[in-house]
CSV table of C-alpha atoms and ligand atoms in Angstrom, one decimal:
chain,number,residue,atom,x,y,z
A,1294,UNK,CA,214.2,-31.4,10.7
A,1295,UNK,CA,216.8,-33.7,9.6
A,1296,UNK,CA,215.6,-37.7,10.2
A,1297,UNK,CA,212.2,-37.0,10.7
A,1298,UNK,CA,210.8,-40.3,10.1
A,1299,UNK,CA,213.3,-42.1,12.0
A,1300,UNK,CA,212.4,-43.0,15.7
A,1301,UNK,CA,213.5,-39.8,17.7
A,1302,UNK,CA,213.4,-37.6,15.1
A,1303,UNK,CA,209.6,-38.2,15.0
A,1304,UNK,CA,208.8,-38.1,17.8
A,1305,UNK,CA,210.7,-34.3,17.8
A,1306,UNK,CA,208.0,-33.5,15.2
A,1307,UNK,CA,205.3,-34.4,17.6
A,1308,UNK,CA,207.0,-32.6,20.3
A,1309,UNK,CA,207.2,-29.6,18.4
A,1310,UNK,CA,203.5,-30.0,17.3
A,1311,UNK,CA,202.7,-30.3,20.4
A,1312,UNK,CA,204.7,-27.1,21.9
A,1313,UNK,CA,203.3,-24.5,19.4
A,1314,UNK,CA,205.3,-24.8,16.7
A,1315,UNK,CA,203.7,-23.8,13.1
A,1316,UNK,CA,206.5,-24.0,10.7
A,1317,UNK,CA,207.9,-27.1,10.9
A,1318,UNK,CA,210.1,-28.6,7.4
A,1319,UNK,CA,210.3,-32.2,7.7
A,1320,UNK,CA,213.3,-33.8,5.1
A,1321,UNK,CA,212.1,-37.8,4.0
A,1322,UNK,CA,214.0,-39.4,1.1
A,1323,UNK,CA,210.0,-40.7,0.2
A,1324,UNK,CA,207.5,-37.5,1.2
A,1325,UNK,CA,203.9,-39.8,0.8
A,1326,UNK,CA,205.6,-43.0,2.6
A,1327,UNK,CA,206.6,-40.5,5.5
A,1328,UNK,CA,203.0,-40.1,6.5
A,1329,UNK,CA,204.2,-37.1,8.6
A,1330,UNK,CA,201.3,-34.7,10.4
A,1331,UNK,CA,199.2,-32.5,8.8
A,1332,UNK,CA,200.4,-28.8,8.8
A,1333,UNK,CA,204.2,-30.1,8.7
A,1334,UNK,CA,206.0,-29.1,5.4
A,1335,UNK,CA,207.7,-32.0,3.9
A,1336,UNK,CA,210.5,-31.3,1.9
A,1337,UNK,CA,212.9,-34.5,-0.3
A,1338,UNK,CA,216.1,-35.0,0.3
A,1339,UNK,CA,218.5,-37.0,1.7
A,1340,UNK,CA,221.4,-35.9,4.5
A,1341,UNK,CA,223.5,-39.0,2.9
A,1342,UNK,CA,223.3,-37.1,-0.4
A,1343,UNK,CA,224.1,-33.4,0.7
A,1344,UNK,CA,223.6,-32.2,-3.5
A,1345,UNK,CA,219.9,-32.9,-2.3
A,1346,UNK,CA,219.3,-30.5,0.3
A,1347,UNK,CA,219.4,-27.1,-1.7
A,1348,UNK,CA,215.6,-26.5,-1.4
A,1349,UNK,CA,215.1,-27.9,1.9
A,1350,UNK,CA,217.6,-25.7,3.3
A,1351,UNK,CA,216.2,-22.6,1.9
A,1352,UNK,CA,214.9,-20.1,4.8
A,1353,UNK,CA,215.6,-22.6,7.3
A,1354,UNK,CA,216.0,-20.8,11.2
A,1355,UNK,CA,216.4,-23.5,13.0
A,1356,UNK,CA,218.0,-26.9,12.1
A,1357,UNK,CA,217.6,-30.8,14.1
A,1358,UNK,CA,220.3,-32.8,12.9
A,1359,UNK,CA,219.8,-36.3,13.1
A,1360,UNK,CA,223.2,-38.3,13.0
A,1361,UNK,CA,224.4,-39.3,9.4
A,1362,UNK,CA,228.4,-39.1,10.4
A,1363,UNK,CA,229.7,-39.6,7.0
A,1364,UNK,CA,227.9,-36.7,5.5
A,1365,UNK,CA,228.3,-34.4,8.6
A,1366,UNK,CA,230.6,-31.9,7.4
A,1367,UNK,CA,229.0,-31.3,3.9
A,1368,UNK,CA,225.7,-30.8,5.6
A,1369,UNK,CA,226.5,-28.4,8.3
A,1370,UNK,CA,228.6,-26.7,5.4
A,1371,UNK,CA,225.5,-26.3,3.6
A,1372,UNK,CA,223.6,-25.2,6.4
A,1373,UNK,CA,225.7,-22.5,7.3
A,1374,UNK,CA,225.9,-21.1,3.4
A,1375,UNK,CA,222.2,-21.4,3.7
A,1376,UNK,CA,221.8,-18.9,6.7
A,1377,UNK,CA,220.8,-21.7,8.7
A,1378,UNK,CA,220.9,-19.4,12.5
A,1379,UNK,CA,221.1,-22.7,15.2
A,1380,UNK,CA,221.6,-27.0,14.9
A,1381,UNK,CA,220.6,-28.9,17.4
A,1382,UNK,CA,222.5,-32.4,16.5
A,1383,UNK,CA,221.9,-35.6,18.3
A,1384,UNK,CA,224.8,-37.9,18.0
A,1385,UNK,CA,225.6,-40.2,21.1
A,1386,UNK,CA,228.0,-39.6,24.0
A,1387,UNK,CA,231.4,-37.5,23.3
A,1388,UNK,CA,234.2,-39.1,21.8
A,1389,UNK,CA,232.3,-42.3,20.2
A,1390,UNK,CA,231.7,-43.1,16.9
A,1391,UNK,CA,229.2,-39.9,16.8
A,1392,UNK,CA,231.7,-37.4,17.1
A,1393,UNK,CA,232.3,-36.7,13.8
A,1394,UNK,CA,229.3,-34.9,14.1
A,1395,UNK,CA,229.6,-32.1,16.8
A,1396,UNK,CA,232.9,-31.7,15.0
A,1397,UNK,CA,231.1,-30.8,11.9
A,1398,UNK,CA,228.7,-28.8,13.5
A,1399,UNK,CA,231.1,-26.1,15.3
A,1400,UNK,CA,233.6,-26.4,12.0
A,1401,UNK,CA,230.1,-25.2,9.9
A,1402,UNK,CA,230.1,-21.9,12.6
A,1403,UNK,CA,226.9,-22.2,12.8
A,1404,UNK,CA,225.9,-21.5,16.5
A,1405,UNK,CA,225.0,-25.0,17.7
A,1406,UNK,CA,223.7,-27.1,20.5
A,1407,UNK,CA,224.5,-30.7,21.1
A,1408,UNK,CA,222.6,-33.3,22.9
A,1409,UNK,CA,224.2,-36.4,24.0
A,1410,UNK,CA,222.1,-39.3,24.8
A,1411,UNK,CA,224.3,-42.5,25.8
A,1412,UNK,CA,222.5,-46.5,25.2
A,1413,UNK,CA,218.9,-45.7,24.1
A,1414,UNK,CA,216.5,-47.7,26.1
A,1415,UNK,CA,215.3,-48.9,22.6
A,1416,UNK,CA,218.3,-51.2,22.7
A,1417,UNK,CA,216.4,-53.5,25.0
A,1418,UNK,CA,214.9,-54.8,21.6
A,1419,UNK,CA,218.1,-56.8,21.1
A,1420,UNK,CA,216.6,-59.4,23.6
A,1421,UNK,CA,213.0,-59.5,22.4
A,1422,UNK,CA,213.8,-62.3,20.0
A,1423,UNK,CA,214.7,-64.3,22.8
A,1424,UNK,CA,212.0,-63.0,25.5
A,1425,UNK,CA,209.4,-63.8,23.2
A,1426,UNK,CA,210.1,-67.3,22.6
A,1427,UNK,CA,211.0,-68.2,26.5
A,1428,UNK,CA,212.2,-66.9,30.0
A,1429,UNK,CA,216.1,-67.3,29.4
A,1430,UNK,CA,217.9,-64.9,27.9
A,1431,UNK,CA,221.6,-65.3,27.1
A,1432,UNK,CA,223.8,-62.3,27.0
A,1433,UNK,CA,227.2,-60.8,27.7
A,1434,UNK,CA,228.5,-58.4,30.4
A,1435,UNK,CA,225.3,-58.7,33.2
A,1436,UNK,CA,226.9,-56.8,35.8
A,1437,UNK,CA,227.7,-54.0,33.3
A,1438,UNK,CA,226.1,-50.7,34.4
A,1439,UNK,CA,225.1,-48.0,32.2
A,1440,UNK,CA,221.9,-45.7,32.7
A,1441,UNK,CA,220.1,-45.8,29.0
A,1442,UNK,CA,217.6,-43.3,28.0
A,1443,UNK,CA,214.5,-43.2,26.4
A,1444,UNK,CA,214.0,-41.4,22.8
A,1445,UNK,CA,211.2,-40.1,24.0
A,1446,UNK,CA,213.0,-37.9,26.3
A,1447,UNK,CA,215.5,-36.9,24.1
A,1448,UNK,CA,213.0,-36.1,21.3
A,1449,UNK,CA,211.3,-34.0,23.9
A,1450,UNK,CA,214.7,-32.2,25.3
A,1451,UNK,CA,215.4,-31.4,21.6
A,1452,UNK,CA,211.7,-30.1,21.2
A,1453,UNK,CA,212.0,-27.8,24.0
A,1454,UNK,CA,215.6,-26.9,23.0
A,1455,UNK,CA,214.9,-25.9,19.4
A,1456,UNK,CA,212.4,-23.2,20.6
A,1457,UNK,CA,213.3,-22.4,23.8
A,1458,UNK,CA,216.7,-20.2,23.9
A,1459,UNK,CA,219.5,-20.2,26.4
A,1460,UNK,CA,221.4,-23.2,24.8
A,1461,UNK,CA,223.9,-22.0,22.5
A,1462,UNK,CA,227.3,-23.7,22.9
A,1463,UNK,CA,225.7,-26.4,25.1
A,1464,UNK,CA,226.7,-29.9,25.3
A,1465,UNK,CA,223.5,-32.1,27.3
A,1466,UNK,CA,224.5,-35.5,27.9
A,1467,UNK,CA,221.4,-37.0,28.1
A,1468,UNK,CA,220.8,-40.1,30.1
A,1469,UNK,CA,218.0,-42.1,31.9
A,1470,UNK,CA,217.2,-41.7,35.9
A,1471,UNK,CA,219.3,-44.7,36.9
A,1472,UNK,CA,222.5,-46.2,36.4
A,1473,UNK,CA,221.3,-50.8,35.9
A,1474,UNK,CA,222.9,-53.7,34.7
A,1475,UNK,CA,222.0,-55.5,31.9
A,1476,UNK,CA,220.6,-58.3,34.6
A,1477,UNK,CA,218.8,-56.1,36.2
A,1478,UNK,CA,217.3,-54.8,32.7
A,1479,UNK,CA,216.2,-57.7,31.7
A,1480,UNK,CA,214.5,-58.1,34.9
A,1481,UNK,CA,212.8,-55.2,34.7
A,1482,UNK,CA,211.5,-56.4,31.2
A,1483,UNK,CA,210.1,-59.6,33.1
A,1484,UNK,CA,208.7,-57.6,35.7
A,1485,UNK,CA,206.8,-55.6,32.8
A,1486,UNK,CA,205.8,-59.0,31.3
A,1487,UNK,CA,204.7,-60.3,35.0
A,1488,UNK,CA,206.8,-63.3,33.8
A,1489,UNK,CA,210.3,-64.0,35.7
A,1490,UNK,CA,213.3,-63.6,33.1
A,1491,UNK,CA,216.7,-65.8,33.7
A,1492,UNK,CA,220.0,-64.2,32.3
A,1493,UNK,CA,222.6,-66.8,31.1
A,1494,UNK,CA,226.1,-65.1,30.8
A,1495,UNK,CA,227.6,-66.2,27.7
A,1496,UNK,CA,231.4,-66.8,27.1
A,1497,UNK,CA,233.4,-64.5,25.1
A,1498,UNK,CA,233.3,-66.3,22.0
A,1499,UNK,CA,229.7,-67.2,22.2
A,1500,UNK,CA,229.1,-63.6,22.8
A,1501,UNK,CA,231.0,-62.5,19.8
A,1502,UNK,CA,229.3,-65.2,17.5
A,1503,UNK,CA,225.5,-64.4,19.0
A,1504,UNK,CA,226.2,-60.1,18.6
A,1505,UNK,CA,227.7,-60.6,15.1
A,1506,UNK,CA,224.5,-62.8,14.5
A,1507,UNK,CA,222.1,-60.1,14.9
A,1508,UNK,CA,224.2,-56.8,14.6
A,1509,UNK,CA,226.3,-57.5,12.2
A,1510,UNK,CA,229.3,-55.2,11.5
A,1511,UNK,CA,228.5,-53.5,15.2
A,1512,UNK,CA,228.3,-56.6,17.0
A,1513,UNK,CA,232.0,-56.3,17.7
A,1514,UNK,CA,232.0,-52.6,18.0
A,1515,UNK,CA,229.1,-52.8,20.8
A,1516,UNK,CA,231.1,-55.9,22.8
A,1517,UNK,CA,234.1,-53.6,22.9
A,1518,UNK,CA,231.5,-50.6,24.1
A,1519,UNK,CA,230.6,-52.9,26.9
A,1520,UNK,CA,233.8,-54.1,28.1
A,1521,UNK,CA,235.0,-50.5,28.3
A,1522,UNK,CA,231.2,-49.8,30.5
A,1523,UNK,CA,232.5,-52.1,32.5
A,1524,UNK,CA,236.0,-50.6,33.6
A,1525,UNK,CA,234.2,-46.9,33.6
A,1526,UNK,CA,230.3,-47.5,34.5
A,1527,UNK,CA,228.2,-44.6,32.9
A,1528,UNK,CA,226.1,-42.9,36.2
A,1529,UNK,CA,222.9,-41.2,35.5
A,1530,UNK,CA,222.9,-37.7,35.1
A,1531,UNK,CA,219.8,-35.2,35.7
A,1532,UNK,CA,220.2,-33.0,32.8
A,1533,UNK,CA,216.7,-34.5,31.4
A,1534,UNK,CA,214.8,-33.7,34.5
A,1535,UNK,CA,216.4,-30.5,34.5
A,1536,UNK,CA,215.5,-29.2,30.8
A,1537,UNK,CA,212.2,-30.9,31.0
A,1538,UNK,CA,210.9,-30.1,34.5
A,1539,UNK,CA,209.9,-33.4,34.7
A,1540,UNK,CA,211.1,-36.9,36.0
A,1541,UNK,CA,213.3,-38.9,33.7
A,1542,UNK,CA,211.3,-41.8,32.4
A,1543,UNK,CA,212.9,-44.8,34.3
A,1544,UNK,CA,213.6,-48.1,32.7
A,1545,UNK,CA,210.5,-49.8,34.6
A,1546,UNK,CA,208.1,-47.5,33.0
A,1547,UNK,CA,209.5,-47.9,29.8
A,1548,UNK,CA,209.3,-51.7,29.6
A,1549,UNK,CA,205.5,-51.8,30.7
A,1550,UNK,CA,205.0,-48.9,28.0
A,1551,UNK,CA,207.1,-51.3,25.3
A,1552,UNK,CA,205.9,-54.6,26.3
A,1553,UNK,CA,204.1,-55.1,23.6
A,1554,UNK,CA,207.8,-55.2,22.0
A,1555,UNK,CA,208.3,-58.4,24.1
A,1556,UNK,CA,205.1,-60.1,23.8
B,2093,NAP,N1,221.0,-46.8,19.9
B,2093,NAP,C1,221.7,-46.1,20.6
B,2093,NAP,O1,222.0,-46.4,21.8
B,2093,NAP,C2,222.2,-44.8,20.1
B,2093,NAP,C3,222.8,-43.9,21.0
B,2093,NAP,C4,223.2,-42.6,20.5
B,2093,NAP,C5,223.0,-42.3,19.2
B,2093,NAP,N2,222.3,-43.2,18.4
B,2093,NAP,C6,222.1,-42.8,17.0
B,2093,NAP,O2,220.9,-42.1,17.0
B,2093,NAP,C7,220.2,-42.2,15.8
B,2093,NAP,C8,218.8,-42.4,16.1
B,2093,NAP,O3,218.1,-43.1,15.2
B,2093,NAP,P1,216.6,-42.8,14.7
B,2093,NAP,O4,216.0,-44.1,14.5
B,2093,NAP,O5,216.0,-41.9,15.5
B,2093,NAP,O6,216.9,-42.3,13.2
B,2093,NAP,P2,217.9,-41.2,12.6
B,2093,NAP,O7,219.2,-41.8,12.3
B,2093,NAP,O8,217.8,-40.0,13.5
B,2093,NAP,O9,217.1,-40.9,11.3
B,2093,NAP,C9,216.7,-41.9,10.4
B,2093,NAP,C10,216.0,-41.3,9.2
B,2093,NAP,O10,217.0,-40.8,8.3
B,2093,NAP,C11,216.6,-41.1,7.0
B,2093,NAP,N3,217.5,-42.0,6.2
B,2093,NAP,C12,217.3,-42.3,4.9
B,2093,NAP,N4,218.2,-43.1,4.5
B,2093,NAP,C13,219.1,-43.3,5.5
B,2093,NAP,C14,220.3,-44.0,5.6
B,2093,NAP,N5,220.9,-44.7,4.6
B,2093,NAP,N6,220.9,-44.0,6.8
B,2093,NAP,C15,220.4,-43.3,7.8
B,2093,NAP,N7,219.2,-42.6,7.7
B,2093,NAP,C16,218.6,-42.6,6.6
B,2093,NAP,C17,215.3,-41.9,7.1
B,2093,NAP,O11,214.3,-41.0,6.8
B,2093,NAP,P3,213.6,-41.0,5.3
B,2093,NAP,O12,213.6,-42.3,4.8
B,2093,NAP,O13,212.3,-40.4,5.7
B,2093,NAP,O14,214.4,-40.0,4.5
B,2093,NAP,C18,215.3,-42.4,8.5
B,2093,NAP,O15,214.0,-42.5,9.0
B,2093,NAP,C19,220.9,-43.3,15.0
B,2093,NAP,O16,221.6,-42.7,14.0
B,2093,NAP,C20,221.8,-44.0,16.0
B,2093,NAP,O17,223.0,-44.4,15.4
B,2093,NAP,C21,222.0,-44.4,18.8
């Protein structure tokens, strides 16, 4: 397991935990601050410094790779000279600034499957600053449509994909139940909050200024992902439903289950 400690990739361990799994290797740059779960071999490393993952590599079957683009092809690489027998990677939707990933994943020839996941629903955390301290929230593109996901359904789809078999040479774009616009987000949130949430559109330039403000470097590159949503809106797809047997967790039930976020 490749970025164990970071938000999906934990909640992969867990999954995998919780699905039977006894031999799990966990990779963290900092083994005691990882507080991973008992029973779950933690091995030190980095997937930014490739040189460091000779040990944790060693005897691995199995192989979640959490997306560290610049390192991508020196890692699968590795993997592959390591006997490394499946990746599961989890970059973003094709052809975005994750590809670089599934590109180094089939050039390692390691058999592979990817999982997709478009905007994660996480993203609503943009606007807790400004849900926190009132009821307006100003933001670009409202009517934009997208249909984000929650991590923890694509932590459980990779769960169930690393020890399940039938996937090999899959791609899973992985989105949440319903396509919604950011207005209709945001309301959602309020609804969550039992408060009623007003969405001010902001111009361009007081878009680019406010997502540059708290994004930095991405602000742009997210602004230009949204005007592009809004020419091609992404629909939902059921592939999460379909791997997990289960409903998609919608937006709705995400916000009351991250209120807390907002509060
Ligand atoms: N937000 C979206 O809508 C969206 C959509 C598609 C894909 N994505 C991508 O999905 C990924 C999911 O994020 P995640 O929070 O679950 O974490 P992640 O990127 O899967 O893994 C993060 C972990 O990697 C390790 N790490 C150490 N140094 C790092 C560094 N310099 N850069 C990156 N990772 C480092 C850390 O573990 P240790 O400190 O324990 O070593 C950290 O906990 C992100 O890469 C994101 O870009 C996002």
């Amino acid at each position: 397991m490749t970025g164990a400690t970071g938000n999906v990739g934990r909640m992969v361990v867990d999954e995998l935990l919780a699905l039977g799994a006894t031999d799990i290797r966990a990779l963290t740059v900092d083994p005691v601050k990882a507080n991973l779960p008992a029973g779950v071999e933690v091995a030190r490393g980095f997937v930014g410094r490739p040189e460091t993952l000779t040990d944790a590599l060693a005897g691995v079957d199995r192989m979640y790779l959490a997306p560290h683009p610049a390192s991508a092809f020196e890692v699968c690489r590795l993997a592959a000279q390591a006997g490394v027998r499946v990746i599961v990677d989890m970059a973003g939707a094709k052809g975005e600034h994750w590809q670089v990933v599934e590109d180094a994943v089939e050039a390692s020839g390691v058999p592979w499957t990817h999982l997709e996941p478009g905007e994660f629903m996480a993203n609503a955390d943009l606007w807790a600053p400004q849900i926190r301290s009132g009821d307006v929230v100003r933001d670009a593109f409202g009517d934009v449509v997208n249909a984000p996901v929650a991590q923890e359904d694509i932590a459980a789809v990779a769960a169930r994909v690393l020890l399940s078999d039938g996937h090999l040479g899959k791609a899973y774009e992985l989105t949440g139940p319903q396509a919604l616009s950011r207005r209709e987000k945001v309301a959602a949130i309020g609804r969550a909050l039992g408060r009623e949430l007003t969405y001010v559109e902001l111009t361009g330039d007081e878009a680019r200024d406010q997502f540059t403000a708290t994004m930095g470097e991405y602000g742009q590159w997210y602004l230009d992902g949204l005007a592009q949503l809004l020419e091609y809106p992404q629909p939902a797809v059921s592939t999460v439903a379909d791997l997990l047997g289960r409903p998609a967790t919608t937006y709705e039930e995400w916000a009351r289950s991250h209120a807390d976020l907002f509060r």
